[in-house]
Coordinates of C-alpha atoms and ligand atoms in Angstrom, one line a residue:
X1 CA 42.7 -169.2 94.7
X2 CA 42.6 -166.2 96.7
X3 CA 42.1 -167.5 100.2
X4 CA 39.1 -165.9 101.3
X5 CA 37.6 -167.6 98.2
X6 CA 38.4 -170.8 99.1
X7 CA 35.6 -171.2 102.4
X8 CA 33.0 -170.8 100.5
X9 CA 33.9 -173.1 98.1
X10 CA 35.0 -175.2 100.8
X11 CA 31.7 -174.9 102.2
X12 CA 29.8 -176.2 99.4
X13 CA 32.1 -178.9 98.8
X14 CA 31.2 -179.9 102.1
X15 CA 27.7 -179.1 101.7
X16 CA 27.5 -182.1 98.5
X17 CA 29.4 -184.9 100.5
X18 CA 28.2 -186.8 103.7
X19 CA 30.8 -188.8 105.2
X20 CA 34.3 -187.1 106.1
X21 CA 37.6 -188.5 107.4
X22 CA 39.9 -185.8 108.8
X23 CA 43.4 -187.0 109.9
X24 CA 46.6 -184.8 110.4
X25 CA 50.4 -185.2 110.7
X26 CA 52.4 -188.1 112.5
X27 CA 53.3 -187.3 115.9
X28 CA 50.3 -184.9 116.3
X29 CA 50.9 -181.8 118.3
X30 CA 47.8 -179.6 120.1
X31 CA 47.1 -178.0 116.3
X32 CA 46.8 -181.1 114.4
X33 CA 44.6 -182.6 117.4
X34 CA 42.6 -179.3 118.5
X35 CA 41.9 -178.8 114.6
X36 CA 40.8 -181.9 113.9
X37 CA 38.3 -182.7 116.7
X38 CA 37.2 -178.9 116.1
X39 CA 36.5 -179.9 112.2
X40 CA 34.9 -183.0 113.5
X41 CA 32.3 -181.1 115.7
X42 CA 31.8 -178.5 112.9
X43 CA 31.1 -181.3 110.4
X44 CA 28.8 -182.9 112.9
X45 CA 26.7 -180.0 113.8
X46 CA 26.4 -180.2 110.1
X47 CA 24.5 -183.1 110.3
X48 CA 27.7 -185.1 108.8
X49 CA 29.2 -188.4 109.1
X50 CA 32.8 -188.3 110.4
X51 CA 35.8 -190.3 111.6
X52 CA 39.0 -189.2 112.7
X53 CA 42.2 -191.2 112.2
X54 CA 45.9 -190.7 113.4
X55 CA 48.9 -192.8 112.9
X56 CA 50.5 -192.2 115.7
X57 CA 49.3 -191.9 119.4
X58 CA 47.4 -189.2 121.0
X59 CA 50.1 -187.3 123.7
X60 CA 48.6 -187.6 127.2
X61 CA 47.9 -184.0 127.6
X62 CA 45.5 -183.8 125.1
X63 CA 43.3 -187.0 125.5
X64 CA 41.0 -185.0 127.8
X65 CA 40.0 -182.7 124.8
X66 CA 36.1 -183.1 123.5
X67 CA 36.0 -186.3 121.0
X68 CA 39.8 -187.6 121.7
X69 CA 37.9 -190.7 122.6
X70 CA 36.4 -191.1 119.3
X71 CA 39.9 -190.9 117.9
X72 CA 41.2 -194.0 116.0
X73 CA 44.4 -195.3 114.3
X74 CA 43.7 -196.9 111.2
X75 CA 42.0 -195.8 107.9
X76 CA 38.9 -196.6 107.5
X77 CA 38.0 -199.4 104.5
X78 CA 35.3 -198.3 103.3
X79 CA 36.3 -195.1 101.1
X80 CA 34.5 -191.8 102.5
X81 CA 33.1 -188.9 100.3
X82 CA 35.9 -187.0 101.1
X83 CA 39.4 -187.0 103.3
X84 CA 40.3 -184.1 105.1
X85 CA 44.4 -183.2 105.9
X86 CA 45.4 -180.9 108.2
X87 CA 48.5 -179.4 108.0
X88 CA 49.9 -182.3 106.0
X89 CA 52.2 -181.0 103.0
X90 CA 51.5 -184.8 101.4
X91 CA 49.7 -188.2 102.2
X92 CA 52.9 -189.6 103.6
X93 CA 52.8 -186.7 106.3
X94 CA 50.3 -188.5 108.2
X95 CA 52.6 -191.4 109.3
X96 CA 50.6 -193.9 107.7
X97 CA 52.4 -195.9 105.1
X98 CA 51.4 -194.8 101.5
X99 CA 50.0 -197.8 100.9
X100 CA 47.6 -197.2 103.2
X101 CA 45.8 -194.8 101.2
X102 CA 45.2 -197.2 98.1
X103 CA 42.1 -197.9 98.5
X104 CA 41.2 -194.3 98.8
X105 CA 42.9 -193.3 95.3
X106 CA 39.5 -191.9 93.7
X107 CA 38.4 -190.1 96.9
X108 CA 38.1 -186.3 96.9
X109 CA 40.9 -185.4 99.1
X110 CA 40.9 -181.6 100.9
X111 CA 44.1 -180.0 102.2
X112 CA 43.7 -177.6 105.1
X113 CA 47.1 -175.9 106.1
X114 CA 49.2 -173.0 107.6
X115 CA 52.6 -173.8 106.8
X116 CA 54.7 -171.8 104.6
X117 CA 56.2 -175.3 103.2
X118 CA 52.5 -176.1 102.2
X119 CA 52.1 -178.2 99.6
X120 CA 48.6 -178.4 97.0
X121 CA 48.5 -181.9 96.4
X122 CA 44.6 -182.2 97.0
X123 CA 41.7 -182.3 94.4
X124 CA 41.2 -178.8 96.7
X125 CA 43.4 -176.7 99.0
X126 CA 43.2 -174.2 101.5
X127 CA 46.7 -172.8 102.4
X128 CA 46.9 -169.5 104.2
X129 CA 50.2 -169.5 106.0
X130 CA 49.1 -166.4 107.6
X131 CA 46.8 -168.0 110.0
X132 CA 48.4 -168.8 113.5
X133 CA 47.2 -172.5 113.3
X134 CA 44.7 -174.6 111.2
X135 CA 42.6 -174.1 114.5
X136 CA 42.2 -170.6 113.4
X137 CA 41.3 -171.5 109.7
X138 CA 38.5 -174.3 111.6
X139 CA 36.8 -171.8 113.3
X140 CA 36.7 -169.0 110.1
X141 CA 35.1 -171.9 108.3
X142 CA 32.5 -172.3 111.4
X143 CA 31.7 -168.8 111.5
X144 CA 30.9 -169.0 107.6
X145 CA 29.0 -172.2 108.0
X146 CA 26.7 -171.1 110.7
X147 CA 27.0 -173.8 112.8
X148 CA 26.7 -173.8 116.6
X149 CA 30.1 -173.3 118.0
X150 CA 29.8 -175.3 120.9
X151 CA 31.5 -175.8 124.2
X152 CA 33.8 -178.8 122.8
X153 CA 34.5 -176.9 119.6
X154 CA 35.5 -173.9 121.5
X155 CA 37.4 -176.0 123.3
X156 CA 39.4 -178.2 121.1
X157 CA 39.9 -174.7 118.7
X158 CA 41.0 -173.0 121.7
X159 CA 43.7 -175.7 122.4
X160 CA 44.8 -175.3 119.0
X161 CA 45.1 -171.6 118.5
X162 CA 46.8 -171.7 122.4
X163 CA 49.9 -173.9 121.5
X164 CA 50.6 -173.0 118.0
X165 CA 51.1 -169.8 118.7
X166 CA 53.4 -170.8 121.6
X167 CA 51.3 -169.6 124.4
X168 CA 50.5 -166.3 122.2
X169 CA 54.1 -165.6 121.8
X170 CA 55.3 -166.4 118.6
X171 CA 55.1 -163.8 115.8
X172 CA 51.9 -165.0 113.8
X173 CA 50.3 -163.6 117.2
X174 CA 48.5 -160.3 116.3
X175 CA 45.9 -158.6 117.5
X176 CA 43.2 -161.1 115.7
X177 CA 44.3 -163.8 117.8
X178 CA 43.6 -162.6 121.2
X179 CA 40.3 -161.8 119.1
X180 CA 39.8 -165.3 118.3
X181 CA 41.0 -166.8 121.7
X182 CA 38.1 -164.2 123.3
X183 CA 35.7 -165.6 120.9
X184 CA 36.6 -169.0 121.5
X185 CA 36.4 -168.3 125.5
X186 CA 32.9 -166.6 125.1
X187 CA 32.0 -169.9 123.4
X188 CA 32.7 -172.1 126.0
X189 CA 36.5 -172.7 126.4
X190 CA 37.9 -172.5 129.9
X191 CA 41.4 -170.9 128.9
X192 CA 42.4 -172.0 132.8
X193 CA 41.0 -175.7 132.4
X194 CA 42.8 -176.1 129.3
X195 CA 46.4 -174.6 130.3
X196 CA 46.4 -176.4 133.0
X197 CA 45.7 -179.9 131.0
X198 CA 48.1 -178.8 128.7
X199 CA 51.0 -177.1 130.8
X200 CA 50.6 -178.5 134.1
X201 CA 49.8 -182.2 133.3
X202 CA 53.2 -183.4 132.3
X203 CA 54.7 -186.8 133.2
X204 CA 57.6 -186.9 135.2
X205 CA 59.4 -188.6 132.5
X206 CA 59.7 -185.8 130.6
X207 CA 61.7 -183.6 133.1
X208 CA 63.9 -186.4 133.3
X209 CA 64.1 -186.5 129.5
X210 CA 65.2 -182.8 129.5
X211 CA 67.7 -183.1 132.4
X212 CA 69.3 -185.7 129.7
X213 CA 68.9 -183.3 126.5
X214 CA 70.6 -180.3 128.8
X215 CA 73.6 -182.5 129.7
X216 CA 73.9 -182.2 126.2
X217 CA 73.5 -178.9 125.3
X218 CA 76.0 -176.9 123.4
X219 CA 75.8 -173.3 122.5
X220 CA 77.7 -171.4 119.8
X221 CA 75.9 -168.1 119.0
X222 CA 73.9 -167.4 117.2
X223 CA 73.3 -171.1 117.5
X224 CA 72.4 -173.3 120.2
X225 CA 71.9 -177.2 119.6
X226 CA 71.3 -180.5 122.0
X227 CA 70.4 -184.5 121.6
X228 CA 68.6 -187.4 123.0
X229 CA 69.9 -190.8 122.2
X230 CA 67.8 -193.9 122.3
X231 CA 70.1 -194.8 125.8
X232 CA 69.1 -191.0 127.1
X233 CA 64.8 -192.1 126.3
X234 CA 65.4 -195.7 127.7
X235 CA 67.1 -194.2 131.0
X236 CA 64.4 -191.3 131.4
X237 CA 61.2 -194.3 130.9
X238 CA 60.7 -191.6 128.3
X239 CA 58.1 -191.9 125.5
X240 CA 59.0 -189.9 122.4
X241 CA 56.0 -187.0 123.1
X242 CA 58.1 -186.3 125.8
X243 CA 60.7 -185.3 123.8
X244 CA 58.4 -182.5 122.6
X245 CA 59.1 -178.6 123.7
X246 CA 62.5 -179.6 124.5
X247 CA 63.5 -176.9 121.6
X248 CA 62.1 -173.6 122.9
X249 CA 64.3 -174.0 126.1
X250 CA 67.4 -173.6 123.5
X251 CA 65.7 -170.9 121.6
X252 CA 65.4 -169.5 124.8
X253 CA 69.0 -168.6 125.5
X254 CA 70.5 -164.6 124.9
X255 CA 72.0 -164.2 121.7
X256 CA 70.9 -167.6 120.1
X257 CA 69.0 -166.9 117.0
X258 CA 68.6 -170.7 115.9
X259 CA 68.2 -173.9 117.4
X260 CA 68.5 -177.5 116.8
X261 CA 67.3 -180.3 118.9
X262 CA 67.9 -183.7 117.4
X263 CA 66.4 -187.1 119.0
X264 CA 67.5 -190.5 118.0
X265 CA 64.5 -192.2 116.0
X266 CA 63.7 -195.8 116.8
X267 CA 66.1 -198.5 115.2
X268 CA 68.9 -195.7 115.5
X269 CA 69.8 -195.2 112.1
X270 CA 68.2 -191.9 111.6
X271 CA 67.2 -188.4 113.8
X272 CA 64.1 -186.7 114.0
X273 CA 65.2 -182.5 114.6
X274 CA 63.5 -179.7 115.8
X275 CA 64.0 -176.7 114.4
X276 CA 63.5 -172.9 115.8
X277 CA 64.7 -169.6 115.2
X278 CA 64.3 -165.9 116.5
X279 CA 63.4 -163.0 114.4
X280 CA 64.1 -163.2 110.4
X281 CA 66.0 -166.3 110.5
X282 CA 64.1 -168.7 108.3
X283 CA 64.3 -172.3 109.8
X284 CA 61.7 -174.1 107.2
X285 CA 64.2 -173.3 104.4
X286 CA 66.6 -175.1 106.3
X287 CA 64.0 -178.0 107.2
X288 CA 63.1 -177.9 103.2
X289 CA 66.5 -179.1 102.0
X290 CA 66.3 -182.5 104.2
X291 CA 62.9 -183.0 102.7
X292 CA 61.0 -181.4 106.1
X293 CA 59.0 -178.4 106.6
X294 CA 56.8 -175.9 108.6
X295 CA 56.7 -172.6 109.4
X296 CA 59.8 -169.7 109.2
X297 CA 60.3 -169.8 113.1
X298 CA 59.3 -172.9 113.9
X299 CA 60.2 -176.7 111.7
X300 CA 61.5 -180.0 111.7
X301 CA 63.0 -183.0 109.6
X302 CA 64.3 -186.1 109.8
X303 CA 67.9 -186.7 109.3
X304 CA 69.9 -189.8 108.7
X305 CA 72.6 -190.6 111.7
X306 CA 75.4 -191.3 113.1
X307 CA 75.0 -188.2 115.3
X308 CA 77.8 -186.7 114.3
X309 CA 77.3 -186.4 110.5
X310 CA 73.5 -185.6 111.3
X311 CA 74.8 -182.5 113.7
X312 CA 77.5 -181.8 111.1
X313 CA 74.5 -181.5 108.2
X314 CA 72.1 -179.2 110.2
X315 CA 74.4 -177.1 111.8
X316 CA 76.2 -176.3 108.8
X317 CA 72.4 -175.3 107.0
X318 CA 71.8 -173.2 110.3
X319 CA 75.0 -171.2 110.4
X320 CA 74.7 -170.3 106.6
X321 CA 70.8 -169.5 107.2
X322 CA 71.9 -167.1 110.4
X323 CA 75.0 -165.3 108.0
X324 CA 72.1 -164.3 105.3
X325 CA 70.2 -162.5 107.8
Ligands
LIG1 P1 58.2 -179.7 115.8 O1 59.7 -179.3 115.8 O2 57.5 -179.1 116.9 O3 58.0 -181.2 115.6 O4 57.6 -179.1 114.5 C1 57.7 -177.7 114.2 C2 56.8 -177.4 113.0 O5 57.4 -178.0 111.8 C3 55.4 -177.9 113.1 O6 54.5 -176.9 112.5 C4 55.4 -179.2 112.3 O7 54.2 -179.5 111.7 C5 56.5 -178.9 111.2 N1 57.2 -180.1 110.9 C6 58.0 -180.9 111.7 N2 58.5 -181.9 111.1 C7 58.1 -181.8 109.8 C8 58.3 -182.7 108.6 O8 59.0 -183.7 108.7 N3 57.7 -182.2 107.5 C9 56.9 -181.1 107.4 N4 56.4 -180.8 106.3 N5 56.7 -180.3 108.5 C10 57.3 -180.7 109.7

């Protein structure tokens, strides 16, 4: 389906069901979050029923947003009309155990994503990787619907759009984003309030979590690569959302063109790693073949340790990736 068919269809799914649950990804980043509270408030001022549900905890800079509150951590056990995923390539994505979903096998499901490694496995999807975030794709939806776009839509859209795009600097920035971030500011959203919940609001923990991952850094242009170890996490009182961003200060450096962060996963048998990359070089290709995914500059995956083998894996999919480009 062409993807400007899919809203309406979208709409009039939406239209025949009353009672939503939208979730999103394990480890949720400002997307998954901003999107989903944003979908909540549009489904709301539709005069719908809706929970939200994440596996895994809400990071600290974003429990300020409109509705975090209302956030919960388990599915709910009575099935809904219909479950909403954002930018989940699969139910297992979520960080709830499959299992989980058993009880929801006959509900309509509904797949809202941006990533090039989108998968359709909903009764309906809407996958435009063109969009900056899902944040972006909420708000078209909005606009189509009608709805009031409130003050805490704009808000929690806003936050979206704001870190997926890096700030407004990674290459799905064009000139219809600043649109959208000036529609979403002339709808309410304080673009100063919210950088400086998101930017400015860190714990100290995670400085001391990145003075540990730069001990470690290595750099081999065109690539440039560090690691946290469980010992590193524990010695920083780190939590793992610390760990988050740690990336873009590799991808930062002159002459890298990709970059690998890698951070021990609890029980230390395995890795969770960061991907990015500069330019052409496509890093969810790379995340693809360990059974990851996201977007061409930007992707992750999880990797089974010891380090060494883990590094030896990546690196080796990273340097070929670099030589075809
Ligand atoms: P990050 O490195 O910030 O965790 O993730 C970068 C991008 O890759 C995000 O868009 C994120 O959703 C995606 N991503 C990270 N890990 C995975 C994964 O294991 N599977 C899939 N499908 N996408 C991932």
């Amino acid at each position: 389906m062409n993807p400007s068919d899919s809203i309406p269809t979208l709409l009039s799914l939406i239209a025949d069901r009353d009672h939503f649950l939208v979730t999103s990804h394990a480890r949720p980043d400002g997307d998954a979050i901003g999107s989903a509270l944003g979908l909540m408030h549009l489904l709301e001022g539709l005069g719908k029923q809706v929970e939200v549900a994440f596996a895994d905890p809400i990071p600290v800079i974003y429990l300020a947003l409109p509705g975090a509150n209302r956030i919960t951590h388990t599915l709910p056990t009575n099935p809904p009309d219909a479950l909403i995923f954002l930018e989940c390539d699969r139910f297992e994505r979520t960080g709830f155990p499959i299992e989980a979903f058993d009880h929801l096998a006959a509900t309509f499901t509904i797949n809202i994503d941006h990533h090039l490694s989108g998968r359709r496995f909903a009764s309906f999807n809407w996958i435009d990787p063109h969009c900056c975030a899902v944040g972006s794709m909420v708000y078209d939806l909005a606009v189509a619907s009608s709805v009031n776009i409130t003050p805490a839509m704009a808000t929690c859209l806003y936050t979206a759009v704001l870190t997926d795009t890096g700030s407004f600097t990674y290459p799905s920035t064009v000139a219809s984003t600043f649109a959208l971030a000036e529609h979403l500011v002339q709808r309410g959203a304080d673009a100063n309030r919210i950088a400086q919940q998101v930017y400015f609001s860190n714990p100290a923990s995670k400085f001391h979590l990145l003075g540990a991952a730069l001990r470690n850094l290595h750099v081999e242009a065109p690539l440039a690569w560090a690691w946290i170890t469980l010992d590193d996490m524990a010695a920083s009182n780190a939590t793992v959302e610390d760990s988050e961003g740690i990336v873009n200060y590799l991808i930062g450096i002159v002459g890298v063109e990709a970059a690998a962060f890698l951070r021990e996963a609890p029980g230390g048998t395995h890795f969770r790693a960061s991907l990015r990359s500069k330019n052409t070089v496509d890093v969810a290709s790379v995340a693809e073949l360990f059974n990851g995914g996201g977007h061409r500059n930007a992707s992750g995956c999880t990797l089974t340790g010891p380090l060494p083998e883990a590094l030896d894996r990546i690196l080796t999919q990273l340097r070929h990736q670099t030589l075809l480009t």
